[in-house]
Structure formats: C-alpha cells, structure tokens
PDB file of C-alpha atoms in Angstrom:
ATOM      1  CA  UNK A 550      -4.030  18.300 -15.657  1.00 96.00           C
ATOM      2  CA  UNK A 551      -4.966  15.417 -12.378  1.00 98.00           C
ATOM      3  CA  UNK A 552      -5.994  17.028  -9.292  1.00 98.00           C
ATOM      4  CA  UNK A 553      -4.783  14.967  -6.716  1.00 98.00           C
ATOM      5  CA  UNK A 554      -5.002  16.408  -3.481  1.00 98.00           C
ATOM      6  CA  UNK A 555      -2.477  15.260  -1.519  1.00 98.00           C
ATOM      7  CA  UNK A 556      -0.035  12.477  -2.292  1.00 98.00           C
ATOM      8  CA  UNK A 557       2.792  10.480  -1.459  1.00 98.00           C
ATOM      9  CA  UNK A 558       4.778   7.780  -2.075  1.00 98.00           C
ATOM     10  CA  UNK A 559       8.136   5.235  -1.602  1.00 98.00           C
ATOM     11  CA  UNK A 560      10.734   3.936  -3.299  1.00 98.00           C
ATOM     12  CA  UNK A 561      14.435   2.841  -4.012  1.00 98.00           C
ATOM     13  CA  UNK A 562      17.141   5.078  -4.893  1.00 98.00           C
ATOM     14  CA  UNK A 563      21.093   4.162  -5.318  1.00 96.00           C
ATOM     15  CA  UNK A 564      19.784   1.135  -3.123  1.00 97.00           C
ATOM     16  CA  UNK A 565      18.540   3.256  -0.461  1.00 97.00           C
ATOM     17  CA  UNK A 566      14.961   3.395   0.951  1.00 98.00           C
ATOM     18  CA  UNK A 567      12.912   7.506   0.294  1.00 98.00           C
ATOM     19  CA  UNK A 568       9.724   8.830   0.853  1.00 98.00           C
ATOM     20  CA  UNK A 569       7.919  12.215  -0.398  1.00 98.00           C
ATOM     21  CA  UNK A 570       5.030  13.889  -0.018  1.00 98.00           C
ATOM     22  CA  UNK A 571       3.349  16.124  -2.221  1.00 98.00           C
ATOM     23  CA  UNK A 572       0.726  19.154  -0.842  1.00 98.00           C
ATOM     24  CA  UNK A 573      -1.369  20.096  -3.913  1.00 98.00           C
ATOM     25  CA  UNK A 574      -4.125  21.990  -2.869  1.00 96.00           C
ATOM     26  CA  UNK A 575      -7.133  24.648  -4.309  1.00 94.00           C
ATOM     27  CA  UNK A 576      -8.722  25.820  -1.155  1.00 90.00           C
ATOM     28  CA  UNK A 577      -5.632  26.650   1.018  1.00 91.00           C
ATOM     29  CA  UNK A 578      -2.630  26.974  -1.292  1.00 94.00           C
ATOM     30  CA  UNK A 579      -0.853  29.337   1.443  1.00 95.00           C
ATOM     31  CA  UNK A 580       0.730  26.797   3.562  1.00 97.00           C
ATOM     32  CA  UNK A 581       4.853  26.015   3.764  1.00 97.00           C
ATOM     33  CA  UNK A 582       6.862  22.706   5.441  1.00 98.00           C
ATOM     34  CA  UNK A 583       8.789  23.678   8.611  1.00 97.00           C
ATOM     35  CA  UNK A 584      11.701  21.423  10.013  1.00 97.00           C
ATOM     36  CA  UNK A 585      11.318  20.921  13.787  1.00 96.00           C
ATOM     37  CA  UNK A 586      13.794  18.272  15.049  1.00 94.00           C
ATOM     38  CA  UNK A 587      12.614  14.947  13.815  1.00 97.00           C
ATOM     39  CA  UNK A 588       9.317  15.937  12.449  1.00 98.00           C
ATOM     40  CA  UNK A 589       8.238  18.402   9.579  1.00 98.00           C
ATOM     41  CA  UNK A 590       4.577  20.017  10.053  1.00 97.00           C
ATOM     42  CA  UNK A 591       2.430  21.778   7.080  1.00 98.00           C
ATOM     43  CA  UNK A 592       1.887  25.361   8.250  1.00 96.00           C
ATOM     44  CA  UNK A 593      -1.378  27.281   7.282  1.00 94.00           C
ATOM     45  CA  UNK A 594      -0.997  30.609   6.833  1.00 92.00           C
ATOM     46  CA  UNK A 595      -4.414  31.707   6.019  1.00 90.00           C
ATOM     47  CA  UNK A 596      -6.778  32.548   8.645  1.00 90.00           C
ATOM     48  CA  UNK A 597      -9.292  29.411   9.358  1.00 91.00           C
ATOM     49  CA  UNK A 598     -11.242  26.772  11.831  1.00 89.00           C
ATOM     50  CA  UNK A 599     -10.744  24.272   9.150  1.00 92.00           C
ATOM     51  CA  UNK A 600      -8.746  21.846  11.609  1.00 92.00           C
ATOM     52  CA  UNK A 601      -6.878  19.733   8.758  1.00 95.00           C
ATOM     53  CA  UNK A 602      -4.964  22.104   7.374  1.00 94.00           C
ATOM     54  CA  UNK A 603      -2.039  22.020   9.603  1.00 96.00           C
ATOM     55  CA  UNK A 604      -0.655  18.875  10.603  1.00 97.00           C
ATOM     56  CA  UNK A 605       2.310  17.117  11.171  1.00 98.00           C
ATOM     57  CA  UNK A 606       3.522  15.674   7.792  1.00 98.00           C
ATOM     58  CA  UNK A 607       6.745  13.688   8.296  1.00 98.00           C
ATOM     59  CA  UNK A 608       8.322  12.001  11.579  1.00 98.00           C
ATOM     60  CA  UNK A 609      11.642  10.476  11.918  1.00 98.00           C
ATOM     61  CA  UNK A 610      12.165   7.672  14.011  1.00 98.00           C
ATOM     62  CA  UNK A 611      15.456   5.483  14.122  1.00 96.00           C
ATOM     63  CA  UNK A 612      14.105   2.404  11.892  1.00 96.00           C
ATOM     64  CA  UNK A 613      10.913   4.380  10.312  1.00 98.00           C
ATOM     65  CA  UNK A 614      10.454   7.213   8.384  1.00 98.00           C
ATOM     66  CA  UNK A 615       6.285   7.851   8.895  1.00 98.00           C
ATOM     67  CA  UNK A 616       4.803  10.662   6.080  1.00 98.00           C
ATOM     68  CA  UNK A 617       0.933  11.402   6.314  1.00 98.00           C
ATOM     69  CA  UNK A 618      -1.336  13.850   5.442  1.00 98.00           C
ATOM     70  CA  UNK A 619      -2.715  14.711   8.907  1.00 98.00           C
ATOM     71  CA  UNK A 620      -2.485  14.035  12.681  1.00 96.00           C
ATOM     72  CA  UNK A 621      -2.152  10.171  12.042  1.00 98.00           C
ATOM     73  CA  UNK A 622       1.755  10.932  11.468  1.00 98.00           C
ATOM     74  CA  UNK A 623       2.516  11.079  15.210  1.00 98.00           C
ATOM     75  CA  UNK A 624      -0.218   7.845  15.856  1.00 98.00           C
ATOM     76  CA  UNK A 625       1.332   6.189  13.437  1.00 98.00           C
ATOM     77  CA  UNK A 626       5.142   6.854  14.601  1.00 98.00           C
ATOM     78  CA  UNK A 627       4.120   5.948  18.183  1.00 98.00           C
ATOM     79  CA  UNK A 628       2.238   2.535  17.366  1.00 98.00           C
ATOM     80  CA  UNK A 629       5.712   1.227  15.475  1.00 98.00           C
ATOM     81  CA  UNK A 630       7.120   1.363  18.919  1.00 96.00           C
ATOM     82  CA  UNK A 631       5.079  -1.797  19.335  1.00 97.00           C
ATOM     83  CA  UNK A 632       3.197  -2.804  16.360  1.00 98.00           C
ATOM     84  CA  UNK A 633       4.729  -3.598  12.856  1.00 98.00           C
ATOM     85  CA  UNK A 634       4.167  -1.192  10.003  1.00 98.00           C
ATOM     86  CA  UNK A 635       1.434  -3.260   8.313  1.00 98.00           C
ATOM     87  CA  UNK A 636      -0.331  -3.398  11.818  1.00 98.00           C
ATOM     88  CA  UNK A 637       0.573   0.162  12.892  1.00 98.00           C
ATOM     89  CA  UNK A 638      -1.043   1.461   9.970  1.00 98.00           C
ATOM     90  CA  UNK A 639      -4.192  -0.794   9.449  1.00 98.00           C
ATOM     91  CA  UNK A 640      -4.762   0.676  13.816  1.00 98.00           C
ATOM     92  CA  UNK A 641      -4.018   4.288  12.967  1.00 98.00           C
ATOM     93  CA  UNK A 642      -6.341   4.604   9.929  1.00 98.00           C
ATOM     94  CA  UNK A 643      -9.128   2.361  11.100  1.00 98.00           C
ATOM     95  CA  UNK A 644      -9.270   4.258  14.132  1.00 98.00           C
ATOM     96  CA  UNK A 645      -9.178   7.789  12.425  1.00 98.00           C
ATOM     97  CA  UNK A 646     -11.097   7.220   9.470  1.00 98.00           C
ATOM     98  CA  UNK A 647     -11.581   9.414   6.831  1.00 98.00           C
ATOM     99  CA  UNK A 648     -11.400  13.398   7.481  1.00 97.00           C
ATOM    100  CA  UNK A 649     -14.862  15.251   8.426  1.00 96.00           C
ATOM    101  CA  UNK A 650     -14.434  17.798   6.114  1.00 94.00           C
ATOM    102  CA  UNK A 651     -16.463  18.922   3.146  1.00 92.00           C
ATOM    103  CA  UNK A 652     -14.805  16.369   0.779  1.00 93.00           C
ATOM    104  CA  UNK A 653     -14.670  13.306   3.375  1.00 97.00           C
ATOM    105  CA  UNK A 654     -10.858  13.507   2.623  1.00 97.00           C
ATOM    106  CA  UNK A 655      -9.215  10.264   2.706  1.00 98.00           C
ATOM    107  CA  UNK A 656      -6.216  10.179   5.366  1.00 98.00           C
ATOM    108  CA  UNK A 657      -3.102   8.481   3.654  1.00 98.00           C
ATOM    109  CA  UNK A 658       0.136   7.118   4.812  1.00 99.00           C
ATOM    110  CA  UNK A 659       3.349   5.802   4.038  1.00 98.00           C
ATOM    111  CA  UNK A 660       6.519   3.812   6.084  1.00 98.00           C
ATOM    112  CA  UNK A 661       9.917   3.310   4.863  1.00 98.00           C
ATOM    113  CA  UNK A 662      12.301   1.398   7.125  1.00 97.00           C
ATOM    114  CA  UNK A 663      16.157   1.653   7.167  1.00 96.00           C
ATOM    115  CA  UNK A 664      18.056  -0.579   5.353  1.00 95.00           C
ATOM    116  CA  UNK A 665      15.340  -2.478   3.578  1.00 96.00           C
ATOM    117  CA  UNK A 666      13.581  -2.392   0.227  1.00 97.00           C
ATOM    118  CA  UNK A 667      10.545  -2.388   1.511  1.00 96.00           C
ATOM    119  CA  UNK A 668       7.954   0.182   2.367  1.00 98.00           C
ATOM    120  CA  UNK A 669       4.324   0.518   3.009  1.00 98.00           C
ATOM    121  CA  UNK A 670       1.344   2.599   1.215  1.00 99.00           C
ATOM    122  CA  UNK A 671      -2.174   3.090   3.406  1.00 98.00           C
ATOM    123  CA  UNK A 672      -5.259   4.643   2.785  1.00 98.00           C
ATOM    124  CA  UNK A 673      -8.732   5.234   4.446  1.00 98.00           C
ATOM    125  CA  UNK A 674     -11.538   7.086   2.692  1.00 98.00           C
ATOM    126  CA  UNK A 675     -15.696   6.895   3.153  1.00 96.00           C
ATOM    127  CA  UNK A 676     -15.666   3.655   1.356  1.00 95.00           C
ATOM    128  CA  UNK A 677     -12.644   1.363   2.112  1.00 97.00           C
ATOM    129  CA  UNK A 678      -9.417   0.711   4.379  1.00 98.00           C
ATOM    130  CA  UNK A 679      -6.441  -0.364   2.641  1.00 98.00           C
ATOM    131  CA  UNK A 680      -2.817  -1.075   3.579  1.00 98.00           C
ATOM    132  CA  UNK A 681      -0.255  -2.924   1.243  1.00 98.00           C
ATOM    133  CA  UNK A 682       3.370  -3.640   1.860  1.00 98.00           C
ATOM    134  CA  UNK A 683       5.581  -2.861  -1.049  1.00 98.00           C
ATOM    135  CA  UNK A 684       8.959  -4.528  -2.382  1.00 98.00           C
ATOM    136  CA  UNK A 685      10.948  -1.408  -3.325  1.00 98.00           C
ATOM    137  CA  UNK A 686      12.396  -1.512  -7.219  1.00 97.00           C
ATOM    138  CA  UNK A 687      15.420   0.910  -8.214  1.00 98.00           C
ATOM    139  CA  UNK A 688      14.601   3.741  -9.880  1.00 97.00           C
ATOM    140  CA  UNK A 689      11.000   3.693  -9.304  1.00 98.00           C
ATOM    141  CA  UNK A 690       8.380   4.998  -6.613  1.00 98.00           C
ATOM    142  CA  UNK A 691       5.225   3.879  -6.339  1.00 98.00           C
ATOM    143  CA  UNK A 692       2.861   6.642  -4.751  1.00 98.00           C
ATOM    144  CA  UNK A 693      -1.328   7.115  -3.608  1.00 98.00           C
ATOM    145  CA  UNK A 694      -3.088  10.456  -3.250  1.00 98.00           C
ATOM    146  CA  UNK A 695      -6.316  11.607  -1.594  1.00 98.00           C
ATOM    147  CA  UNK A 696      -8.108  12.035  -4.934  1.00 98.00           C
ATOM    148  CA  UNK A 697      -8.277  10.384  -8.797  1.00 97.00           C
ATOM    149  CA  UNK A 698      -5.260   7.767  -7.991  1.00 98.00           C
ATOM    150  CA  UNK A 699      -7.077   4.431  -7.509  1.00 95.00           C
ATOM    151  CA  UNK A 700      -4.965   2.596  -5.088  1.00 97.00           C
ATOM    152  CA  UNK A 701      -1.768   2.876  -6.142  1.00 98.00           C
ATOM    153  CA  UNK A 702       0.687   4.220  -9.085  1.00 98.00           C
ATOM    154  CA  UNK A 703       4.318   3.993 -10.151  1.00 98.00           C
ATOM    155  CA  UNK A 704       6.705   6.444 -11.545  1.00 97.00           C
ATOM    156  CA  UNK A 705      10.465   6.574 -12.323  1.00 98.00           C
ATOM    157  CA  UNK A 706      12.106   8.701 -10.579  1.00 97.00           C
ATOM    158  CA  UNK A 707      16.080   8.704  -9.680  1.00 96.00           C
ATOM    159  CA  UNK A 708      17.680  12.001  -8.154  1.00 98.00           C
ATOM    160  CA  UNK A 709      20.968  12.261  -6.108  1.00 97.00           C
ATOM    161  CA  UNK A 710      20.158  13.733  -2.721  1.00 98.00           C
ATOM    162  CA  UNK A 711      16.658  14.791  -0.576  1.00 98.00           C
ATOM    163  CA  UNK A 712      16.727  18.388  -2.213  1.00 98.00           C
ATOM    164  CA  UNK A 713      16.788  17.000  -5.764  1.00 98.00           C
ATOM    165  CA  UNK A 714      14.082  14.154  -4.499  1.00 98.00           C
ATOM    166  CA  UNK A 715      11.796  17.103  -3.762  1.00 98.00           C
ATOM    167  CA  UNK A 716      11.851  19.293  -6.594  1.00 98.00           C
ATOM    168  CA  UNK A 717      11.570  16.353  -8.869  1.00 98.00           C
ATOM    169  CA  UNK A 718       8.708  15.870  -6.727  1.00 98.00           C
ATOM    170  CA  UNK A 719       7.249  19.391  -6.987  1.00 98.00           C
ATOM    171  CA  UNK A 720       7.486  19.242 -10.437  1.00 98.00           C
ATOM    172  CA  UNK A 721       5.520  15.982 -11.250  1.00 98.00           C
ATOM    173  CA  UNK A 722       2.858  16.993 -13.691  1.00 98.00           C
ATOM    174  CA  UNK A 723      -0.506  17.288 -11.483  1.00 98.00           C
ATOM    175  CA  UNK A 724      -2.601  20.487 -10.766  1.00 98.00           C
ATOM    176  CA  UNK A 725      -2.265  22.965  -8.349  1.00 98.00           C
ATOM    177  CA  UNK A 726       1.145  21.979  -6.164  1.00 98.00           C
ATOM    178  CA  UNK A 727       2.476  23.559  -3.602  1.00 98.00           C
ATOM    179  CA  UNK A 728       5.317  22.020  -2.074  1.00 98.00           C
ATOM    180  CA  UNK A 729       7.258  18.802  -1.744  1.00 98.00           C
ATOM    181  CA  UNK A 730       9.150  16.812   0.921  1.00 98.00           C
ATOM    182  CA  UNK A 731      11.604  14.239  -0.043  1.00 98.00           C
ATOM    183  CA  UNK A 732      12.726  11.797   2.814  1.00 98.00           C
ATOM    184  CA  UNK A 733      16.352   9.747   2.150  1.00 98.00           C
ATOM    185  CA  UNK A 734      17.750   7.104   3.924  1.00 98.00           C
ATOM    186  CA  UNK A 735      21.866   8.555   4.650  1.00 95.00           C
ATOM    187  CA  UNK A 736      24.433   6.907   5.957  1.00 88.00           C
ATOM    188  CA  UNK A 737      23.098   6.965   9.677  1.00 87.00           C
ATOM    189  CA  UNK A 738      19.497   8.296   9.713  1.00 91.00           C
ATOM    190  CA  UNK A 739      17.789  10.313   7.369  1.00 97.00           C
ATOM    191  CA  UNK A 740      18.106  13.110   5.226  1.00 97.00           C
ATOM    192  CA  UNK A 741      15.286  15.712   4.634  1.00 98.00           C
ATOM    193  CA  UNK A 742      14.312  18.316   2.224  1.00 98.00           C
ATOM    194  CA  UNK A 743      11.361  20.777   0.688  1.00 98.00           C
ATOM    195  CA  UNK A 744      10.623  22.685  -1.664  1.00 97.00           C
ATOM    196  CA  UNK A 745       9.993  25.499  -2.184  1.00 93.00           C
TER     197      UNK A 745
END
C-alpha cells in the first residue's frame, strides 16, 4: 500500500465547494485534530523537540477555507486578507520552504472559497514550488501529498455531510492513516469534521 505522508485535497460536492486533509504518518502516529473556534490544530501526544508535529491544520475564514500541513495555515489565512489565493500561496510557501526535518518534508496547501467551483492545490519541497488553481468537477476531488503523489491526483468521492467527507477520507486506501478532516461549504460558513 502508498505511503503518502500527509495529504489533502478539494473538490465539489452537491455543488458545494470541500476540503480534507489526511495525517498518515510512521514516526508519530499518536497525534488527534482538536476544534478551537475557527481553526483545527494536529495535537502530538508523544513526547518530542521535533517542531512539525503539531501545527495548525485547518483555518476558517469568511470567503476561504485554508488546510496545510504546518504553520503556513495561519500565513496563509492572513495573506488572503490582501493577496489572492494563487498569490497568497505562491508568498507563504516560497517564503517557508520545505520543512528542516530529516525527510526535507514538503509543506502543502490547499484554498477553497465560498460559493465557487474553484479551489487551489500548492506545494513546496527541496526541488520545486508549485501552485495551480483548480476548476472544481462534481463528484470528484483532486488531492497532493508530501510523498509518492507527483503533483496532483483525482478521486471520486461524493458523501452527504463533513462527518461522512472524513471517514470516506480516512478510509482511502494508503498506508499508515491516522485521521481525517473534511471541510464543507453550509449554508452560511462552513461545516467541519474528523475522524476518528
């Protein structure tokens, strides 16, 4: 089975705009998703100094929905105040780079706007900077991960709320997962939920 690391991805569902993301993970698989507000944060619960294993995963804003896979969520939320997605993203990850660790991680991010079938997929790793807008397609989500994805991937996937979104998610056939986060557009704002 893929090892992927981390992933996520966007799509269209019932003509609404989601997100997910997907922790899987071999060296620190005792981590959980906690709700705080308008943001959801990846909790480690093993003892470390490894700085990039806690983060802030997901932040809500009125227009965006941001999902990363480290501290470039919150960047990346506060450059839309000014920036476009394409732009906020291309700033964030240029300016971060890849992650210092033993694996030069890639950092990876994805934007989903209200109201529009559109979304966007970035990633930065040792040897290149990417950022592509995406049209949005019913029933599908196209998704990018930290390892063995090059650029990006589609799957089908169709679900009926957030909570269904993320164990659909969770149970995507790829090694070593630990949780999911699915991200829905609602009828005002967005709708959140993770597994397990």
């Amino acid at each position: 089975m893929r090892y992927v690391g981390r992933m996520l991805g966007v799509g269209l569902n019932n003509g609404r705009p989601f997100a997910f993301y997907r922790l899987n993970s071999r060296s620190f698989p005792n981590r959980r998703a906690v709700i705080r507000g308008n943001e959801i944060y990846i909790a480690n619960q093993t003892e470390t100094d490894n700085p990039y294993v806690s983060y802030s995963v997901v932040k809500l804003l009125e227009n965006y929905a941001v999902v990363s896979n480290g501290l470039q969520t919150v960047f990346i939320a506060q450059a839309l105040e000014e920036e476009s997605p394409r732009k906020a993203l291309i700033h964030v990850l240029d300016a971060l780079d890849y992650e210092r660790d033993d694996y030069s991680t890639p950092r990876i991010a994805a934007i989903v706007e209200c109201g529009k079938a559109r979304g966007w997929l970035g990633f930065v790793g040792r040897e290149e900077l990417w950022v592509k807008a995406i049209k949005l397609e019913e029933g599908k989500a196209f998704f990018t991960a930290t390892y063995n994805v090059d650029g990006i991937e589609e799957l089908e996937l169709s679900f009926s709320n957030a909570e269904e979104l993320a164990e659909k998610v969770l149970r995507l056939e790829f090694a070593h997962p630990v949780l999911a986060i699915g991200v829905v557009e609602k009828e005002s704002g967005w709708e959140v939920a993770v597994r397990p």
